[in-house]
Amino acid sequence: MKAERLPRLELRDGNTIPAIGYGLFQVPSDDAQRLIEEALAAGYRHIDGAAAYGNEGAVGKALAACGIDRDEIFVTTKLWNADQGYDSALRAFDSSRELLGLDEIDLYLIHFPAPERGLFTETWTAFERLHAEGGARSIGVSNFIEPYLQELLASANEVPAVHQIEVHPTYQQRALQELSRDHGMVVEAYSPLGRSADLSAPAVVEAAARHGRTPAQVIVRWHVQHGTVPLPKSVNPERIVANLAVDDFVLTEAEMSAIDALEAGNRTGEDIPHFN
Ligand code: A2P
């Protein structure tokens, strides 16, 4: 998919976000700069990082080295649990900005609700300030399962523009997606391939064979057709390229339904209430 053909979705705050991002979770920091540069060369214009991934510095170096206009690239980073709280969130944001070498970050997310800390509503107030001041062009949350999302919304002045959650064929969190969309959030999907476990599901493999595509391309396409923003990650340059090349085939309704039917409660990520 060429960069100019990569569609963008509109966010509730008027900004737009490229429909597919390159995910950096578990991308080793020693390799991250090279891999991000590969991803940008392949046409990705959306990089999903986090303070906790330890590769913000590598993102900054790749952005500086790639020769692409800053405003063409959508950069996300996330606030780590230990930095929740009003003042500490503001400080953590500045440290992320410095590592990324950016004055403005496209999307800043609260990484986890970390409910035992009891700080996410206060943290959100700091995020609203960062947005009002312009340092964070858009703000959002990640991993806010329903009770925490409701609690945040009850006290927020501004509704998050984005909700990033684990979504893949065997773990779809449909009710949480619907709740998020009902409030106007764009849903981003992390571990969009189920950390590769979903690639061998028969409905995926069969659709891949019918379209002459890889199973990963079929799953990325399934996300795009559902309007979720997948953040596939790979450390393999050929797969990085292939995972973006999904704009020239369309899954049929029957293929979409067959993949929808793979829901199996296979959460691969953290147990949110107990992750603090
Ligand atoms: P690799 O980095 O060796 O390509 P998720 O994005 O759901 O977390 O999944 C990431 C996992 O899926 C990684 O183990 C990655 O391995 C693998 N993966 C990513 N893209 C592909 C692909 N196109 N084909 C096969 N495996 C892939």
PDB file of C-alpha atoms and ligand atoms in Angstrom:
ATOM      1  CA  MET A   1       0.000   0.000   0.000  1.00  0.00           C
ATOM      2  CA  LYS A   2       1.591   3.262  -1.037  1.00  0.00           C
ATOM      3  CA  ALA A   3       1.681   5.976   1.608  1.00  0.00           C
ATOM      4  CA  GLU A   4      -0.700   8.258  -0.245  1.00  0.00           C
ATOM      5  CA  ARG A   5      -3.184   5.415  -0.559  1.00  0.00           C
ATOM      6  CA  LEU A   6      -3.151   4.536   3.122  1.00  0.00           C
ATOM      7  CA  PRO A   7      -6.586   5.700   4.265  1.00  0.00           C
ATOM      8  CA  ARG A   8      -7.012   7.787   7.384  1.00  0.00           C
ATOM      9  CA  LEU A   9      -9.860   7.680   9.879  1.00  0.00           C
ATOM     10  CA  GLU A  10     -11.310  10.812  11.363  1.00  0.00           C
ATOM     11  CA  LEU A  11     -11.024  11.290  15.117  1.00  0.00           C
ATOM     12  CA  ARG A  12     -13.679  13.056  17.199  1.00  0.00           C
ATOM     13  CA  ASP A  13     -11.280  15.981  17.791  1.00  0.00           C
ATOM     14  CA  GLY A  14     -10.961  16.665  14.054  1.00  0.00           C
ATOM     15  CA  ASN A  15      -7.540  15.028  13.573  1.00  0.00           C
ATOM     16  CA  THR A  16      -7.062  11.973  11.371  1.00  0.00           C
ATOM     17  CA  ILE A  17      -5.208   8.712  11.986  1.00  0.00           C
ATOM     18  CA  PRO A  18      -3.703   6.324   9.400  1.00  0.00           C
ATOM     19  CA  ALA A  19      -5.791   3.149   9.239  1.00  0.00           C
ATOM     20  CA  ILE A  20      -2.893   0.777  10.012  1.00  0.00           C
ATOM     21  CA  GLY A  21       0.041   1.355  12.364  1.00  0.00           C
ATOM     22  CA  TYR A  22       3.379  -0.327  13.005  1.00  0.00           C
ATOM     23  CA  GLY A  23       3.372  -1.675  16.567  1.00  0.00           C
ATOM     24  CA  LEU A  24       6.530  -1.512  18.665  1.00  0.00           C
ATOM     25  CA  PHE A  25       5.595  -3.680  21.655  1.00  0.00           C
ATOM     26  CA  GLN A  26       8.420  -6.183  22.194  1.00  0.00           C
ATOM     27  CA  VAL A  27      10.442  -4.811  19.295  1.00  0.00           C
ATOM     28  CA  PRO A  28      13.971  -4.948  20.776  1.00  0.00           C
ATOM     29  CA  SER A  29      15.351  -1.441  21.285  1.00  0.00           C
ATOM     30  CA  ASP A  30      18.637  -2.372  19.558  1.00  0.00           C
ATOM     31  CA  ASP A  31      16.747  -3.202  16.356  1.00  0.00           C
ATOM     32  CA  ALA A  32      13.960  -0.675  16.690  1.00  0.00           C
ATOM     33  CA  GLN A  33      15.501   2.232  14.781  1.00  0.00           C
ATOM     34  CA  ARG A  34      16.330   0.050  11.765  1.00  0.00           C
ATOM     35  CA  LEU A  35      12.910  -1.623  11.809  1.00  0.00           C
ATOM     36  CA  ILE A  36      11.031   1.679  12.107  1.00  0.00           C
ATOM     37  CA  GLU A  37      13.014   3.016   9.173  1.00  0.00           C
ATOM     38  CA  GLU A  38      12.066  -0.148   7.224  1.00  0.00           C
ATOM     39  CA  ALA A  39       8.428   0.384   8.146  1.00  0.00           C
ATOM     40  CA  LEU A  40       8.504   4.034   7.062  1.00  0.00           C
ATOM     41  CA  ALA A  41      10.212   3.081   3.807  1.00  0.00           C
ATOM     42  CA  ALA A  42       7.500   0.458   3.258  1.00  0.00           C
ATOM     43  CA  GLY A  43       4.826   3.143   3.546  1.00  0.00           C
ATOM     44  CA  TYR A  44       3.731   3.040   7.193  1.00  0.00           C
ATOM     45  CA  ARG A  45       2.912   6.518   8.447  1.00  0.00           C
ATOM     46  CA  HIS A  46       1.757   5.535  11.922  1.00  0.00           C
ATOM     47  CA  ILE A  47       4.106   4.336  14.652  1.00  0.00           C
ATOM     48  CA  ASP A  48       2.667   2.989  17.897  1.00  0.00           C
ATOM     49  CA  GLY A  49       5.131   3.207  20.772  1.00  0.00           C
ATOM     50  CA  ALA A  50       5.075   3.576  24.543  1.00  0.00           C
ATOM     51  CA  ALA A  51       7.361   4.769  27.298  1.00  0.00           C
ATOM     52  CA  ALA A  52       7.264   1.244  28.719  1.00  0.00           C
ATOM     53  CA  TYR A  53       8.577  -0.321  25.507  1.00  0.00           C
ATOM     54  CA  GLY A  54      11.933   1.368  26.052  1.00  0.00           C
ATOM     55  CA  ASN A  55      12.256   2.341  22.405  1.00  0.00           C
ATOM     56  CA  GLU A  56      11.106   5.992  22.303  1.00  0.00           C
ATOM     57  CA  GLY A  57      14.729   7.028  21.728  1.00  0.00           C
ATOM     58  CA  ALA A  58      14.906   4.703  18.725  1.00  0.00           C
ATOM     59  CA  VAL A  59      11.670   6.197  17.356  1.00  0.00           C
ATOM     60  CA  GLY A  60      13.203   9.655  17.692  1.00  0.00           C
ATOM     61  CA  LYS A  61      16.344   8.592  15.828  1.00  0.00           C
ATOM     62  CA  ALA A  62      14.345   6.921  13.061  1.00  0.00           C
ATOM     63  CA  LEU A  63      12.141   9.996  12.642  1.00  0.00           C
ATOM     64  CA  ALA A  64      15.208  12.215  12.425  1.00  0.00           C
ATOM     65  CA  ALA A  65      16.962   9.912   9.947  1.00  0.00           C
ATOM     66  CA  CYS A  66      14.077   8.974   7.623  1.00  0.00           C
ATOM     67  CA  GLY A  67      13.820  12.192   5.647  1.00  0.00           C
ATOM     68  CA  ILE A  68      10.015  12.144   5.704  1.00  0.00           C
ATOM     69  CA  ASP A  69       8.105  15.279   6.698  1.00  0.00           C
ATOM     70  CA  ARG A  70       7.299  15.228  10.409  1.00  0.00           C
ATOM     71  CA  ASP A  71       3.631  15.948   9.753  1.00  0.00           C
ATOM     72  CA  GLU A  72       3.229  12.956   7.464  1.00  0.00           C
ATOM     73  CA  ILE A  73       3.947  10.572  10.347  1.00  0.00           C
ATOM     74  CA  PHE A  74       1.471   9.861  13.132  1.00  0.00           C
ATOM     75  CA  VAL A  75       3.343   9.106  16.357  1.00  0.00           C
ATOM     76  CA  THR A  76       1.704   7.555  19.411  1.00  0.00           C
ATOM     77  CA  THR A  77       3.238   7.060  22.811  1.00  0.00           C
ATOM     78  CA  LYS A  78       1.784   5.984  26.150  1.00  0.00           C
ATOM     79  CA  LEU A  79       2.096   6.986  29.780  1.00  0.00           C
ATOM     80  CA  TRP A  80       3.389   4.229  32.035  1.00  0.00           C
ATOM     81  CA  ASN A  81       1.470   3.181  35.177  1.00  0.00           C
ATOM     82  CA  ALA A  82       4.132   4.422  37.609  1.00  0.00           C
ATOM     83  CA  ASP A  83       3.816   7.909  36.099  1.00  0.00           C
ATOM     84  CA  GLN A  84       0.092   8.263  36.695  1.00  0.00           C
ATOM     85  CA  GLY A  85      -0.990  11.325  38.670  1.00  0.00           C
ATOM     86  CA  TYR A  86      -1.361  14.942  37.541  1.00  0.00           C
ATOM     87  CA  ASP A  87       2.161  16.305  37.961  1.00  0.00           C
ATOM     88  CA  SER A  88       3.953  13.059  37.200  1.00  0.00           C
ATOM     89  CA  ALA A  89       1.989  12.649  33.959  1.00  0.00           C
ATOM     90  CA  LEU A  90       3.048  16.122  32.839  1.00  0.00           C
ATOM     91  CA  ARG A  91       6.670  15.284  33.666  1.00  0.00           C
ATOM     92  CA  ALA A  92       6.507  11.914  31.901  1.00  0.00           C
ATOM     93  CA  PHE A  93       5.055  13.599  28.825  1.00  0.00           C
ATOM     94  CA  ASP A  94       8.020  15.972  28.664  1.00  0.00           C
ATOM     95  CA  SER A  95      10.456  13.119  28.982  1.00  0.00           C
ATOM     96  CA  SER A  96       8.698  11.225  26.144  1.00  0.00           C
ATOM     97  CA  ARG A  97       8.775  14.349  23.994  1.00  0.00           C
ATOM     98  CA  GLU A  98      12.461  14.712  24.585  1.00  0.00           C
ATOM     99  CA  LEU A  99      13.253  11.095  23.711  1.00  0.00           C
ATOM    100  CA  LEU A 100      11.077  11.292  20.590  1.00  0.00           C
ATOM    101  CA  GLY A 101      12.612  14.624  19.617  1.00  0.00           C
ATOM    102  CA  LEU A 102       9.132  16.050  19.018  1.00  0.00           C
ATOM    103  CA  ASP A 103       7.412  19.199  20.263  1.00  0.00           C
ATOM    104  CA  GLU A 104       4.013  17.676  19.598  1.00  0.00           C
ATOM    105  CA  ILE A 105       2.946  14.061  19.889  1.00  0.00           C
ATOM    106  CA  ASP A 106       0.072  12.960  17.665  1.00  0.00           C
ATOM    107  CA  LEU A 107      -1.551  10.684  20.205  1.00  0.00           C
ATOM    108  CA  TYR A 108      -0.862  10.289  23.918  1.00  0.00           C
ATOM    109  CA  LEU A 109      -2.560   7.367  25.667  1.00  0.00           C
ATOM    110  CA  ILE A 110      -2.944   6.314  29.293  1.00  0.00           C
ATOM    111  CA  HIS A 111      -1.381   2.868  28.870  1.00  0.00           C
ATOM    112  CA  PHE A 112      -3.433   1.017  31.516  1.00  0.00           C
ATOM    113  CA  PRO A 113      -6.080   2.081  34.033  1.00  0.00           C
ATOM    114  CA  ALA A 114      -3.986   0.559  36.864  1.00  0.00           C
ATOM    115  CA  PRO A 115      -7.071   0.730  39.102  1.00  0.00           C
ATOM    116  CA  GLU A 116      -5.325   0.006  42.396  1.00  0.00           C
ATOM    117  CA  ARG A 117      -3.397   3.246  42.032  1.00  0.00           C
ATOM    118  CA  GLY A 118      -6.689   5.157  41.886  1.00  0.00           C
ATOM    119  CA  LEU A 119      -5.139   7.859  39.720  1.00  0.00           C
ATOM    120  CA  PHE A 120      -6.553   7.548  36.241  1.00  0.00           C
ATOM    121  CA  THR A 121      -9.164  10.311  36.481  1.00  0.00           C
ATOM    122  CA  GLU A 122      -6.556  12.733  37.831  1.00  0.00           C
ATOM    123  CA  THR A 123      -4.163  11.580  35.111  1.00  0.00           C
ATOM    124  CA  TRP A 124      -6.844  12.252  32.513  1.00  0.00           C
ATOM    125  CA  THR A 125      -7.148  15.838  33.748  1.00  0.00           C
ATOM    126  CA  ALA A 126      -3.433  16.250  32.988  1.00  0.00           C
ATOM    127  CA  PHE A 127      -4.046  14.759  29.538  1.00  0.00           C
ATOM    128  CA  GLU A 128      -6.827  17.290  28.920  1.00  0.00           C
ATOM    129  CA  ARG A 129      -4.361  20.031  29.748  1.00  0.00           C
ATOM    130  CA  LEU A 130      -1.737  18.565  27.392  1.00  0.00           C
ATOM    131  CA  HIS A 131      -4.342  18.526  24.644  1.00  0.00           C
ATOM    132  CA  ALA A 132      -5.538  22.068  25.361  1.00  0.00           C
ATOM    133  CA  GLU A 133      -1.940  23.322  25.276  1.00  0.00           C
ATOM    134  CA  GLY A 134      -1.293  21.491  22.012  1.00  0.00           C
ATOM    135  CA  GLY A 135       1.609  19.260  23.080  1.00  0.00           C
ATOM    136  CA  ALA A 136      -0.642  16.243  22.594  1.00  0.00           C
ATOM    137  CA  ARG A 137      -2.581  16.666  19.362  1.00  0.00           C
ATOM    138  CA  SER A 138      -4.998  13.887  20.392  1.00  0.00           C
ATOM    139  CA  ILE A 139      -5.465  12.070  23.690  1.00  0.00           C
ATOM    140  CA  GLY A 140      -6.886   8.683  24.492  1.00  0.00           C
ATOM    141  CA  VAL A 141      -6.774   5.608  26.677  1.00  0.00           C
ATOM    142  CA  SER A 142      -5.758   1.985  26.409  1.00  0.00           C
ATOM    143  CA  ASN A 143      -7.017  -1.133  28.174  1.00  0.00           C
ATOM    144  CA  PHE A 144      -9.954   0.601  29.885  1.00  0.00           C
ATOM    145  CA  ILE A 145     -12.365  -2.276  30.302  1.00  0.00           C
ATOM    146  CA  GLU A 146     -15.952  -1.195  30.858  1.00  0.00           C
ATOM    147  CA  PRO A 147     -16.097  -0.189  34.550  1.00  0.00           C
ATOM    148  CA  TYR A 148     -12.956   1.935  34.258  1.00  0.00           C
ATOM    149  CA  LEU A 149     -14.067   3.518  31.004  1.00  0.00           C
ATOM    150  CA  GLN A 150     -17.412   4.442  32.578  1.00  0.00           C
ATOM    151  CA  GLU A 151     -15.651   5.903  35.614  1.00  0.00           C
ATOM    152  CA  LEU A 152     -13.339   7.956  33.415  1.00  0.00           C
ATOM    153  CA  LEU A 153     -16.208   9.228  31.263  1.00  0.00           C
ATOM    154  CA  ALA A 154     -18.209  10.223  34.336  1.00  0.00           C
ATOM    155  CA  SER A 155     -15.580  12.769  35.353  1.00  0.00           C
ATOM    156  CA  ALA A 156     -13.945  13.668  32.034  1.00  0.00           C
ATOM    157  CA  ASN A 157     -14.428  17.011  30.331  1.00  0.00           C
ATOM    158  CA  GLU A 158     -13.181  15.542  27.098  1.00  0.00           C
ATOM    159  CA  VAL A 159     -14.005  12.095  25.733  1.00  0.00           C
ATOM    160  CA  PRO A 160     -10.920  10.101  24.650  1.00  0.00           C
ATOM    161  CA  ALA A 161     -10.398  10.228  20.888  1.00  0.00           C
ATOM    162  CA  VAL A 162      -9.004   6.699  20.780  1.00  0.00           C
ATOM    163  CA  HIS A 163      -9.336   3.501  22.771  1.00  0.00           C
ATOM    164  CA  GLN A 164      -6.541   1.006  22.176  1.00  0.00           C
ATOM    165  CA  ILE A 165      -7.413  -2.517  23.291  1.00  0.00           C
ATOM    166  CA  GLU A 166      -6.508  -6.094  22.527  1.00  0.00           C
ATOM    167  CA  VAL A 167      -8.548  -7.221  19.513  1.00  0.00           C
ATOM    168  CA  HIS A 168      -7.965 -10.203  17.224  1.00  0.00           C
ATOM    169  CA  PRO A 169     -10.175 -12.949  15.815  1.00  0.00           C
ATOM    170  CA  THR A 170     -10.052 -15.147  18.919  1.00  0.00           C
ATOM    171  CA  TYR A 171     -10.451 -12.194  21.347  1.00  0.00           C
ATOM    172  CA  GLN A 172     -12.632  -9.444  19.984  1.00  0.00           C
ATOM    173  CA  GLN A 173     -13.999  -7.581  23.037  1.00  0.00           C
ATOM    174  CA  ARG A 174     -17.053  -6.662  20.957  1.00  0.00           C
ATOM    175  CA  ALA A 175     -19.047  -5.083  23.798  1.00  0.00           C
ATOM    176  CA  LEU A 176     -16.108  -2.876  24.758  1.00  0.00           C
ATOM    177  CA  GLN A 177     -15.561  -1.913  21.123  1.00  0.00           C
ATOM    178  CA  GLU A 178     -19.215  -0.981  20.812  1.00  0.00           C
ATOM    179  CA  LEU A 179     -19.212   1.061  24.026  1.00  0.00           C
ATOM    180  CA  SER A 180     -16.094   2.912  22.861  1.00  0.00           C
ATOM    181  CA  ARG A 181     -17.567   3.628  19.422  1.00  0.00           C
ATOM    182  CA  ASP A 182     -20.873   4.722  20.944  1.00  0.00           C
ATOM    183  CA  HIS A 183     -18.887   7.491  22.631  1.00  0.00           C
ATOM    184  CA  GLY A 184     -17.182   8.422  19.386  1.00  0.00           C
ATOM    185  CA  MET A 185     -13.789   6.816  20.002  1.00  0.00           C
ATOM    186  CA  VAL A 186     -11.780   5.143  17.268  1.00  0.00           C
ATOM    187  CA  VAL A 187     -10.818   1.629  18.384  1.00  0.00           C
ATOM    188  CA  GLU A 188      -7.218   0.555  17.857  1.00  0.00           C
ATOM    189  CA  ALA A 189      -6.353  -3.150  17.970  1.00  0.00           C
ATOM    190  CA  TYR A 190      -3.187  -4.307  19.652  1.00  0.00           C
ATOM    191  CA  SER A 191      -1.923  -7.856  19.203  1.00  0.00           C
ATOM    192  CA  PRO A 192      -4.057  -7.774  16.039  1.00  0.00           C
ATOM    193  CA  LEU A 193      -2.749 -11.168  14.910  1.00  0.00           C
ATOM    194  CA  GLY A 194      -3.243 -12.701  18.358  1.00  0.00           C
ATOM    195  CA  ARG A 195       0.558 -12.669  18.684  1.00  0.00           C
ATOM    196  CA  SER A 196       0.509 -14.954  15.637  1.00  0.00           C
ATOM    197  CA  ALA A 197      -1.711 -17.609  17.269  1.00  0.00           C
ATOM    198  CA  ASP A 198      -4.715 -16.672  15.105  1.00  0.00           C
ATOM    199  CA  LEU A 199      -2.831 -17.053  11.825  1.00  0.00           C
ATOM    200  CA  SER A 200      -3.516 -20.779  11.690  1.00  0.00           C
ATOM    201  CA  ALA A 201      -7.280 -20.571  12.259  1.00  0.00           C
ATOM    202  CA  PRO A 202      -9.022 -22.432   9.407  1.00  0.00           C
ATOM    203  CA  ALA A 203     -11.327 -19.518   8.492  1.00  0.00           C
ATOM    204  CA  VAL A 204      -8.249 -17.316   8.109  1.00  0.00           C
ATOM    205  CA  VAL A 205      -6.166 -19.861   6.210  1.00  0.00           C
ATOM    206  CA  GLU A 206      -9.063 -20.636   3.858  1.00  0.00           C
ATOM    207  CA  ALA A 207      -9.723 -16.977   3.065  1.00  0.00           C
ATOM    208  CA  ALA A 208      -5.985 -16.479   2.507  1.00  0.00           C
ATOM    209  CA  ALA A 209      -5.913 -19.349   0.010  1.00  0.00           C
ATOM    210  CA  ARG A 210      -8.975 -17.999  -1.834  1.00  0.00           C
ATOM    211  CA  HIS A 211      -7.452 -14.542  -2.231  1.00  0.00           C
ATOM    212  CA  GLY A 212      -3.848 -15.638  -2.771  1.00  0.00           C
ATOM    213  CA  ARG A 213      -2.830 -13.710   0.369  1.00  0.00           C
ATOM    214  CA  THR A 214      -1.073 -14.526   3.611  1.00  0.00           C
ATOM    215  CA  PRO A 215      -3.102 -15.258   6.754  1.00  0.00           C
ATOM    216  CA  ALA A 216      -1.663 -12.091   8.330  1.00  0.00           C
ATOM    217  CA  GLN A 217      -2.927  -9.990   5.418  1.00  0.00           C
ATOM    218  CA  VAL A 218      -6.376 -11.533   5.814  1.00  0.00           C
ATOM    219  CA  ILE A 219      -6.484 -10.641   9.514  1.00  0.00           C
ATOM    220  CA  VAL A 220      -5.207  -7.096   8.915  1.00  0.00           C
ATOM    221  CA  ARG A 221      -7.867  -6.719   6.217  1.00  0.00           C
ATOM    222  CA  TRP A 222     -10.545  -8.071   8.613  1.00  0.00           C
ATOM    223  CA  HIS A 223      -9.619  -5.313  11.082  1.00  0.00           C
ATOM    224  CA  VAL A 224      -9.681  -2.611   8.415  1.00  0.00           C
ATOM    225  CA  GLN A 225     -13.104  -3.720   7.153  1.00  0.00           C
ATOM    226  CA  HIS A 226     -14.412  -3.613  10.733  1.00  0.00           C
ATOM    227  CA  GLY A 227     -13.070  -0.068  11.142  1.00  0.00           C
ATOM    228  CA  THR A 228     -10.580  -0.990  13.861  1.00  0.00           C
ATOM    229  CA  VAL A 229      -7.024   0.310  13.446  1.00  0.00           C
ATOM    230  CA  PRO A 230      -4.654  -2.689  13.644  1.00  0.00           C
ATOM    231  CA  LEU A 231      -1.112  -2.257  14.942  1.00  0.00           C
ATOM    232  CA  PRO A 232       0.636  -5.359  13.600  1.00  0.00           C
ATOM    233  CA  LYS A 233       4.218  -5.850  14.633  1.00  0.00           C
ATOM    234  CA  SER A 234       6.936  -7.838  13.043  1.00  0.00           C
ATOM    235  CA  VAL A 235      10.706  -7.833  13.176  1.00  0.00           C
ATOM    236  CA  ASN A 236      10.847  -9.356   9.702  1.00  0.00           C
ATOM    237  CA  PRO A 237      11.234  -6.776   6.903  1.00  0.00           C
ATOM    238  CA  GLU A 238       9.236  -8.803   4.350  1.00  0.00           C
ATOM    239  CA  ARG A 239       6.346  -9.250   6.768  1.00  0.00           C
ATOM    240  CA  ILE A 240       6.459  -5.585   7.727  1.00  0.00           C
ATOM    241  CA  VAL A 241       5.891  -4.745   4.047  1.00  0.00           C
ATOM    242  CA  ALA A 242       3.287  -7.462   3.469  1.00  0.00           C
ATOM    243  CA  ASN A 243       1.195  -6.595   6.531  1.00  0.00           C
ATOM    244  CA  LEU A 244       0.451  -3.179   5.012  1.00  0.00           C
ATOM    245  CA  ALA A 245      -0.440  -4.453   1.537  1.00  0.00           C
ATOM    246  CA  VAL A 246      -4.134  -5.081   2.069  1.00  0.00           C
ATOM    247  CA  ASP A 247      -5.787  -2.415  -0.063  1.00  0.00           C
ATOM    248  CA  ASP A 248      -6.307  -4.485  -3.198  1.00  0.00           C
ATOM    249  CA  PHE A 249      -8.597  -7.266  -2.003  1.00  0.00           C
ATOM    250  CA  VAL A 250     -11.869  -7.377  -0.091  1.00  0.00           C
ATOM    251  CA  LEU A 251     -13.124 -10.104   2.241  1.00  0.00           C
ATOM    252  CA  THR A 252     -16.676 -11.209   1.499  1.00  0.00           C
ATOM    253  CA  GLU A 253     -19.407 -10.974   4.106  1.00  0.00           C
ATOM    254  CA  ALA A 254     -19.217 -14.754   4.520  1.00  0.00           C
ATOM    255  CA  GLU A 255     -15.451 -14.587   5.092  1.00  0.00           C
ATOM    256  CA  MET A 256     -15.868 -11.743   7.591  1.00  0.00           C
ATOM    257  CA  SER A 257     -18.533 -13.727   9.467  1.00  0.00           C
ATOM    258  CA  ALA A 258     -16.418 -16.874   9.491  1.00  0.00           C
ATOM    259  CA  ILE A 259     -13.566 -14.923  11.092  1.00  0.00           C
ATOM    260  CA  ASP A 260     -15.975 -13.198  13.504  1.00  0.00           C
ATOM    261  CA  ALA A 261     -17.048 -16.669  14.599  1.00  0.00           C
ATOM    262  CA  LEU A 262     -13.521 -17.455  15.835  1.00  0.00           C
ATOM    263  CA  GLU A 263     -14.145 -15.585  19.106  1.00  0.00           C
ATOM    264  CA  ALA A 264     -12.834 -17.837  21.866  1.00  0.00           C
ATOM    265  CA  GLY A 265     -11.893 -15.569  24.762  1.00  0.00           C
ATOM    266  CA  ASN A 266      -8.173 -15.982  24.023  1.00  0.00           C
ATOM    267  CA  ARG A 267      -6.785 -12.953  25.802  1.00  0.00           C
ATOM    268  CA  THR A 268      -3.013 -12.809  25.328  1.00  0.00           C
ATOM    269  CA  GLY A 269      -2.324  -9.568  27.203  1.00  0.00           C
ATOM    270  CA  GLU A 270      -2.556  -8.408  30.796  1.00  0.00           C
ATOM    271  CA  ASP A 271      -5.402  -9.159  33.194  1.00  0.00           C
ATOM    272  CA  ILE A 272      -6.421  -5.510  33.442  1.00  0.00           C
ATOM    273  CA  PRO A 273      -7.969  -5.282  36.946  1.00  0.00           C
ATOM    274  CA  HIS A 274      -4.854  -6.882  38.407  1.00  0.00           C
ATOM    275  CA  PHE A 275      -2.255  -5.049  36.367  1.00  0.00           C
ATOM    276  CA  ASN A 276      -1.142  -2.038  38.306  1.00  0.00           C
TER     277      ASN A 276
HETATM  278  P1  A2P B   1       7.811 -11.833  13.397  1.00  0.00           P
HETATM  279  O1  A2P B   1       8.210 -10.601  14.164  1.00  0.00           O
HETATM  280  O2  A2P B   1       8.865 -12.867  13.361  1.00  0.00           O
HETATM  281  O3  A2P B   1       7.253 -11.480  12.023  1.00  0.00           O
HETATM  282  P2  A2P B   1       0.807  -9.327  16.975  1.00  0.00           P
HETATM  283  O4  A2P B   1       1.027  -8.152  16.072  1.00  0.00           O
HETATM  284  O5  A2P B   1      -0.597  -9.819  17.014  1.00  0.00           O
HETATM  285  O6  A2P B   1       1.322  -9.100  18.362  1.00  0.00           O
HETATM  286  O7  A2P B   1       1.646 -10.539  16.375  1.00  0.00           O
HETATM  287  C1  A2P B   1       3.044 -10.448  16.304  1.00  0.00           C
HETATM  288  C2  A2P B   1       3.591 -11.809  16.013  1.00  0.00           C
HETATM  289  O8  A2P B   1       3.142 -12.201  14.713  1.00  0.00           O
HETATM  290  C3  A2P B   1       5.085 -11.835  15.964  1.00  0.00           C
HETATM  291  O9  A2P B   1       5.497 -13.072  16.532  1.00  0.00           O
HETATM  292  C4  A2P B   1       5.423 -11.798  14.482  1.00  0.00           C
HETATM  293  O10 A2P B   1       6.608 -12.503  14.222  1.00  0.00           O
HETATM  294  C5  A2P B   1       4.245 -12.493  13.880  1.00  0.00           C
HETATM  295  N1  A2P B   1       3.946 -11.970  12.541  1.00  0.00           N
HETATM  296  C6  A2P B   1       3.783 -10.676  12.204  1.00  0.00           C
HETATM  297  N2  A2P B   1       3.505 -10.566  10.894  1.00  0.00           N
HETATM  298  C7  A2P B   1       3.483 -11.817  10.403  1.00  0.00           C
HETATM  299  C8  A2P B   1       3.254 -12.357   9.110  1.00  0.00           C
HETATM  300  N3  A2P B   1       2.992 -11.568   8.067  1.00  0.00           N
HETATM  301  N4  A2P B   1       3.304 -13.700   8.974  1.00  0.00           N
HETATM  302  C9  A2P B   1       3.586 -14.499  10.018  1.00  0.00           C
HETATM  303  N5  A2P B   1       3.814 -14.054  11.263  1.00  0.00           N
HETATM  304  C10 A2P B   1       3.766 -12.728  11.460  1.00  0.00           C
END
